[in-house]
Amino acid sequence: SFISSCIFIFDINEGVNLYINNILIGFMGLINSFLLKSFDIFSFVYFFELNLDKLFSNKTIKYLQKISKYPVVSRDLTFLLKEHILSKNVLNFIYCLNIFILRDILIIDIYKGFEIAKNYKSISLRFFFQSFDNTLLDDVVNIEINRIIFFLYEKYEAILR
């Protein structure tokens, strides 16, 4: 499977970690442009690393993922963001927070116009949370929601609407 990488050498949203059976076997992506400029390199450079020992030591490659017997909890949040901020960057940033119970994020709506300040947009997100161990309590989900709100404000000055 491919999961967005938070490794510093890659440009944001341009790197992925490679997993087989939840074991990290490598990563690949576009090298950070600031890092390249420090070496006087002004073209795109891609990097790929694959740990062959981990790859070949895995005797059975499974394509199935365990399904939780516990229900999914969803929460909808709407944020006010500066217009130039890409939605995919916001989603990848949230995934990089490594929230263990976060299963998926869906963009419900992006709106610019009436009642939204100039150079801003409104983005509505639906978060899906689920545990493999137990039914999630509201307190547990609310802690993670508050983390998301806090870090989106810190990173993008996103305001909860």
Short mmCIF file of C-alpha atoms in Angstrom, two decimals:
data_model
loop_
_atom_site.label_atom_id
_atom_site.label_comp_id
_atom_site.label_asym_id
_atom_site.label_seq_id
_atom_site.Cartn_x
_atom_site.Cartn_y
_atom_site.Cartn_z
CA SER A 1 0.00 0.00 0.00
CA PHE A 2 1.02 3.61 -0.48
CA ILE A 3 0.69 6.11 2.36
CA SER A 4 1.62 9.79 2.09
CA SER A 5 5.13 10.28 3.43
CA CYS A 6 6.12 12.84 6.05
CA ILE A 7 9.86 12.39 5.37
CA PHE A 8 11.52 15.82 5.32
CA ILE A 9 13.53 15.28 2.14
CA PHE A 10 10.37 15.20 0.00
CA ASP A 11 8.30 18.17 -1.10
CA ILE A 12 5.01 18.24 0.81
CA ASN A 13 2.47 15.86 -0.75
CA GLU A 14 5.08 14.53 -3.19
CA GLY A 15 6.32 11.46 -1.32
CA VAL A 16 4.89 8.10 -0.30
CA ASN A 17 5.89 5.31 2.03
CA LEU A 18 5.59 1.77 0.62
CA TYR A 19 4.13 -0.93 2.84
CA ILE A 20 3.49 -4.65 2.56
CA ASN A 21 1.51 -6.20 5.41
CA ASN A 22 1.96 -3.01 7.44
CA ILE A 23 5.76 -3.30 7.16
CA LEU A 24 7.58 -0.30 5.73
CA ILE A 25 9.64 -1.58 2.80
CA GLY A 26 10.61 1.72 1.18
CA PHE A 27 9.68 5.18 0.06
CA MET A 28 9.76 7.37 -3.02
CA GLY A 29 9.07 10.93 -4.00
CA LEU A 30 10.14 14.30 -5.34
CA ILE A 31 13.11 15.73 -3.43
CA ASN A 32 12.42 19.01 -1.62
CA SER A 33 13.26 21.96 -3.90
CA PHE A 34 14.88 23.95 -1.07
CA LEU A 35 17.19 21.03 -0.33
CA LEU A 36 18.14 20.76 -4.01
CA LYS A 37 18.84 24.50 -4.27
CA SER A 38 21.29 24.23 -1.36
CA PHE A 39 23.31 21.90 -3.63
CA ASP A 40 22.85 24.20 -6.66
CA ILE A 41 20.50 21.73 -8.33
CA PHE A 42 17.66 23.46 -10.14
CA SER A 43 15.83 20.55 -11.76
CA PHE A 44 13.39 17.96 -10.46
CA VAL A 45 14.98 14.99 -8.70
CA TYR A 46 13.06 11.89 -7.71
CA PHE A 47 14.27 9.44 -5.08
CA PHE A 48 13.33 5.81 -4.57
CA GLU A 49 14.51 3.38 -1.91
CA LEU A 50 13.34 -0.20 -1.52
CA ASN A 51 14.54 -2.54 1.23
CA LEU A 52 14.86 -5.82 -0.66
CA ASP A 53 15.57 -7.81 2.50
CA LYS A 54 12.20 -6.79 3.95
CA LEU A 55 10.49 -7.33 0.61
CA PHE A 56 11.80 -10.86 0.05
CA SER A 57 11.58 -11.94 3.70
CA ASN A 58 7.83 -11.49 3.50
CA LYS A 59 6.73 -14.99 2.41
CA THR A 60 3.05 -14.20 2.04
CA ILE A 61 1.86 -11.01 0.47
CA LYS A 62 -1.71 -10.40 1.55
CA TYR A 63 -4.05 -8.18 -0.37
CA LEU A 64 -6.81 -8.24 2.23
CA GLN A 65 -7.14 -5.90 5.16
CA LYS A 66 -8.82 -6.82 8.40
CA ILE A 67 -12.33 -5.40 8.75
CA SER A 68 -13.27 -3.92 12.08
CA LYS A 69 -16.36 -5.24 13.79
CA TYR A 70 -16.86 -1.86 15.46
CA PRO A 71 -18.87 0.99 13.96
CA VAL A 72 -17.48 3.95 12.07
CA VAL A 73 -17.95 7.37 13.66
CA SER A 74 -18.13 10.37 11.36
CA ARG A 75 -17.77 14.06 12.07
CA ASP A 76 -18.24 17.00 9.69
CA LEU A 77 -16.18 20.15 10.09
CA THR A 78 -16.02 23.29 7.97
CA PHE A 79 -12.94 25.51 7.89
CA LEU A 80 -12.20 28.93 6.49
CA LEU A 81 -8.87 28.85 4.62
CA LYS A 82 -6.85 31.23 2.50
CA GLU A 83 -7.76 30.67 -1.13
CA HIS A 84 -4.26 29.66 -2.28
CA ILE A 85 -4.06 26.68 0.11
CA LEU A 86 -4.64 23.43 -1.80
CA SER A 87 -7.19 21.01 -0.40
CA LYS A 88 -4.89 18.04 -1.05
CA ASN A 89 -2.22 19.70 1.12
CA VAL A 90 -4.72 20.03 3.96
CA LEU A 91 -5.75 16.37 3.67
CA ASN A 92 -2.17 15.13 3.54
CA PHE A 93 -1.24 17.28 6.51
CA ILE A 94 -4.08 15.77 8.54
CA TYR A 95 -3.00 12.23 7.56
CA CYS A 96 0.55 13.11 8.67
CA LEU A 97 -0.77 13.78 12.17
CA ASN A 98 -0.83 9.96 12.49
CA ILE A 99 -4.22 9.74 14.14
CA PHE A 100 -4.50 6.00 14.64
CA ILE A 101 -8.31 5.87 14.60
CA LEU A 102 -8.71 8.11 11.52
CA ARG A 103 -9.78 5.90 8.61
CA ASP A 104 -10.65 8.40 5.89
CA ILE A 105 -11.39 12.04 5.05
CA LEU A 106 -13.89 13.14 2.43
CA ILE A 107 -14.16 16.63 0.97
CA ILE A 108 -17.85 17.44 1.13
CA ASP A 109 -17.82 20.98 -0.21
CA ILE A 110 -15.53 23.81 -1.25
CA TYR A 111 -17.18 27.21 -1.48
CA LYS A 112 -16.01 30.68 -2.48
CA GLY A 113 -18.41 33.54 -2.76
CA PHE A 114 -21.21 35.16 -0.81
CA GLU A 115 -20.48 35.50 2.95
CA ILE A 116 -16.88 34.29 2.49
CA ALA A 117 -14.17 36.94 2.82
CA LYS A 118 -12.20 37.87 -0.29
CA ASN A 119 -9.16 35.61 -0.89
CA TYR A 120 -10.65 32.91 1.36
CA LYS A 121 -12.60 29.73 0.78
CA SER A 122 -14.72 27.45 2.91
CA ILE A 123 -13.92 23.74 2.91
CA SER A 124 -16.17 21.14 4.52
CA LEU A 125 -14.58 17.83 5.49
CA ARG A 126 -16.11 14.58 6.73
CA PHE A 127 -13.85 12.56 9.00
CA PHE A 128 -14.32 8.82 9.49
CA PHE A 129 -12.99 7.27 12.70
CA GLN A 130 -12.93 3.60 13.65
CA SER A 131 -11.14 1.33 16.06
CA PHE A 132 -10.23 -2.32 15.66
CA ASP A 133 -10.35 -2.78 19.44
CA ASN A 134 -13.56 -1.22 20.71
CA THR A 135 -16.49 1.07 20.03
CA LEU A 136 -15.23 4.64 20.01
CA LEU A 137 -16.53 6.96 22.70
CA ASP A 138 -17.32 10.59 21.87
CA ASP A 139 -14.57 11.74 24.24
CA VAL A 140 -11.92 9.83 22.27
CA VAL A 141 -13.13 11.15 18.91
CA ASN A 142 -13.43 14.70 20.28
CA ILE A 143 -9.81 14.64 21.44
CA GLU A 144 -8.68 13.82 17.89
CA ILE A 145 -11.04 16.38 16.36
CA ASN A 146 -9.60 19.04 18.67
CA ARG A 147 -6.06 18.02 17.62
CA ILE A 148 -7.03 18.42 13.96
CA ILE A 149 -8.57 21.86 14.61
CA PHE A 150 -5.52 23.00 16.59
CA PHE A 151 -2.91 21.83 14.09
CA LEU A 152 -4.83 23.15 11.06
CA TYR A 153 -4.90 26.54 12.75
CA GLU A 154 -1.18 26.32 13.55
CA LYS A 155 -0.19 25.24 10.02
CA TYR A 156 -2.69 27.08 7.80
CA GLU A 157 -4.45 29.55 10.12
CA ALA A 158 -7.62 27.58 9.35
CA ILE A 159 -10.64 28.85 11.27
CA LEU A 160 -13.43 26.50 12.26
CA ARG A 161 -16.77 27.84 10.98
#
